[in-house]
Amino acid sequence: MPPPTSRASGPRSDAERVALILALARRRFRAATRVPSSLRVAVAHIVAADGNVRVGSLVDRIGVTRQHLARQFAAHVGMTVKQFARLKRAEAARTRAVAARAAYARNVPWSTIAHQVGYYDQAHLIRDFKALTGSTPGQWIR
C-alpha cells in the first residue's frame, strides 16, 4: 500500500503528522487478518475513553496479560498501547481546544481541557504535546 503522501508533498504541519500516524494505525488495524477480539475491545475502549485509560485497568477489563496485549498491539496496530493512548488523548485535547477557541474566540481554557482528558495539569498537557508534536498546544491549533 503506498504511503498517503510522498516525500515531496509530505505533511506540512504537526496536526497533519499526528493525523497520518493515527490513520496508519487505523489502516493497519483494519487490514490485519484475524484481529483478536480482545484487541478490538482494547482499541474500542481506548478510543471511547479518548485515550484516558491505564493499561493495568484495560488488561483487567478485557482479561489478558500486559504482555499479550503488548504483542497484539505491536503486531496489529504497529505501536504500543501507551503510544496509541497518548495519541488519542492528545487528539481529544486538540479537538476540545479547537472547539473552545471557536466558542470563546482566543481564550482557550487549557487547564480545564487538560483535566477533562485526563492530564494531571496544564503543564503535563503541554509537555506531552511537545513530546508528540514538537510544539505547544497553542502553537498547534493556530
Short mmCIF file of C-alpha atoms in Angstrom, two decimals:
data_model
loop_
_atom_site.label_atom_id
_atom_site.label_comp_id
_atom_site.label_asym_id
_atom_site.label_seq_id
_atom_site.Cartn_x
_atom_site.Cartn_y
_atom_site.Cartn_z
CA MET A 1 0.00 0.00 0.00
CA PRO A 2 1.58 3.34 -0.98
CA PRO A 3 2.01 5.99 1.69
CA PRO A 4 -0.68 8.67 1.82
CA THR A 5 1.78 11.35 0.77
CA SER A 6 5.11 11.31 -0.99
CA ARG A 7 8.27 12.79 0.47
CA ALA A 8 7.95 15.83 -1.77
CA SER A 9 4.42 16.54 -0.62
CA GLY A 10 4.65 15.23 2.95
CA PRO A 11 2.66 16.54 5.87
CA ARG A 12 3.10 20.26 6.33
CA SER A 13 2.06 20.61 9.95
CA ASP A 14 2.25 18.77 13.24
CA ALA A 15 -1.52 18.20 13.13
CA GLU A 16 -1.15 16.51 9.73
CA ARG A 17 1.67 14.32 11.08
CA VAL A 18 -0.39 13.13 14.06
CA ALA A 19 -3.41 12.56 11.81
CA LEU A 20 -1.25 10.49 9.45
CA ILE A 21 0.09 8.38 12.34
CA LEU A 22 -3.43 7.70 13.59
CA ALA A 23 -4.63 6.95 10.05
CA LEU A 24 -1.76 4.50 9.57
CA ALA A 25 -2.64 2.76 12.84
CA ARG A 26 -6.31 2.54 11.76
CA ARG A 27 -5.36 1.12 8.34
CA ARG A 28 -3.03 -1.47 9.86
CA PHE A 29 -5.69 -2.47 12.35
CA ARG A 30 -8.41 -2.81 9.69
CA ALA A 31 -6.13 -4.59 7.23
CA ALA A 32 -4.89 -7.15 9.75
CA THR A 33 -6.31 -10.61 9.32
CA ARG A 34 -7.69 -12.40 12.34
CA VAL A 35 -7.58 -9.46 14.69
CA PRO A 36 -8.21 -10.92 18.15
CA SER A 37 -11.44 -9.84 19.79
CA SER A 38 -9.50 -8.78 22.90
CA LEU A 39 -7.55 -6.31 20.76
CA ARG A 40 -10.73 -4.98 19.17
CA VAL A 41 -12.20 -4.44 22.65
CA ALA A 42 -8.99 -2.75 23.87
CA VAL A 43 -8.85 -0.37 20.89
CA ALA A 44 -12.56 0.44 21.20
CA HIS A 45 -12.14 1.17 24.90
CA ILE A 46 -9.14 3.46 24.31
CA VAL A 47 -10.97 5.33 21.55
CA ALA A 48 -14.16 5.69 23.62
CA ALA A 49 -12.14 6.98 26.59
CA ASP A 50 -10.23 9.45 24.39
CA GLY A 51 -7.01 7.71 25.40
CA ASN A 52 -7.55 8.31 29.11
CA VAL A 53 -7.00 4.72 30.25
CA ARG A 54 -4.48 2.86 32.36
CA VAL A 55 -3.00 -0.26 30.83
CA GLY A 56 -3.50 -2.17 34.08
CA SER A 57 -7.22 -1.47 34.21
CA LEU A 58 -7.51 -2.18 30.49
CA VAL A 59 -5.97 -5.66 30.74
CA ASP A 60 -8.10 -6.41 33.80
CA ARG A 61 -11.20 -5.37 31.89
CA ILE A 62 -10.53 -7.49 28.82
CA GLY A 63 -8.94 -10.45 30.62
CA VAL A 64 -5.50 -10.71 29.04
CA THR A 65 -1.97 -10.13 30.33
CA ARG A 66 0.01 -6.96 29.68
CA GLN A 67 2.49 -8.93 27.58
CA HIS A 68 -0.25 -10.49 25.47
CA LEU A 69 -1.85 -7.10 24.81
CA ALA A 70 1.56 -5.59 24.02
CA ARG A 71 2.24 -8.32 21.45
CA GLN A 72 -1.20 -7.83 19.89
CA PHE A 73 -0.70 -4.06 19.61
CA ALA A 74 2.77 -4.47 18.11
CA ALA A 75 1.54 -6.98 15.54
CA HIS A 76 -1.74 -5.36 14.54
CA VAL A 77 -1.53 -1.64 15.36
CA GLY A 78 2.19 -1.00 14.97
CA MET A 79 2.73 0.86 18.23
CA THR A 80 2.48 0.27 21.95
CA VAL A 81 -0.73 0.55 23.94
CA LYS A 82 0.60 3.64 25.71
CA GLN A 83 1.65 5.32 22.47
CA PHE A 84 -1.79 4.77 20.98
CA ALA A 85 -3.49 6.05 24.14
CA ARG A 86 -1.22 9.13 24.25
CA LEU A 87 -2.05 9.96 20.65
CA LYS A 88 -5.78 9.57 21.26
CA ARG A 89 -5.59 11.74 24.40
CA ALA A 90 -3.63 14.45 22.60
CA GLU A 91 -6.11 14.30 19.72
CA ALA A 92 -9.01 14.68 22.19
CA ALA A 93 -7.33 17.69 23.79
CA ARG A 94 -6.74 19.28 20.39
CA THR A 95 -10.35 18.69 19.35
CA ARG A 96 -11.64 20.31 22.55
CA ALA A 97 -9.20 23.21 22.18
CA VAL A 98 -10.30 23.92 18.61
CA ALA A 99 -13.95 23.88 19.72
CA ALA A 100 -13.19 26.12 22.71
CA ARG A 101 -11.23 28.54 20.54
CA ALA A 102 -14.19 28.80 18.18
CA ALA A 103 -16.61 29.31 21.07
CA TYR A 104 -14.54 31.70 23.19
CA ALA A 105 -12.60 33.49 20.47
CA ARG A 106 -8.98 33.31 21.64
CA ASN A 107 -9.28 32.28 25.31
CA VAL A 108 -8.77 28.53 25.34
CA PRO A 109 -9.24 27.07 28.86
CA TRP A 110 -6.15 24.84 28.73
CA SER A 111 -6.27 23.83 32.37
CA THR A 112 -9.90 22.72 32.07
CA ILE A 113 -9.19 20.81 28.86
CA ALA A 114 -6.16 19.14 30.45
CA HIS A 115 -8.27 17.83 33.33
CA GLN A 116 -11.16 16.79 31.06
CA VAL A 117 -8.96 14.47 29.02
CA GLY A 118 -7.00 13.08 31.95
CA TYR A 119 -3.83 15.10 32.23
CA TYR A 120 -2.67 15.90 35.76
CA ASP A 121 -2.41 19.62 34.97
CA GLN A 122 -1.85 22.08 32.15
CA ALA A 123 1.93 21.64 32.29
CA HIS A 124 1.51 17.88 31.79
CA LEU A 125 -0.62 18.54 28.70
CA ILE A 126 1.96 20.95 27.30
CA ARG A 127 4.87 18.55 27.93
CA ASP A 128 3.03 15.68 26.27
CA PHE A 129 2.10 17.80 23.25
CA LYS A 130 5.67 18.98 22.83
CA ALA A 131 6.95 15.41 23.07
CA LEU A 132 4.47 14.21 20.43
CA THR A 133 4.44 17.15 18.04
CA GLY A 134 7.41 19.38 18.79
CA SER A 135 5.17 22.36 19.53
CA THR A 136 2.92 23.60 22.30
CA PRO A 137 -0.84 23.04 22.10
CA GLY A 138 -1.39 26.75 21.47
CA GLN A 139 1.02 26.73 18.55
CA TRP A 140 -0.53 23.55 17.26
CA ILE A 141 -4.11 24.85 16.98
CA ARG A 142 -3.08 28.13 15.34
#
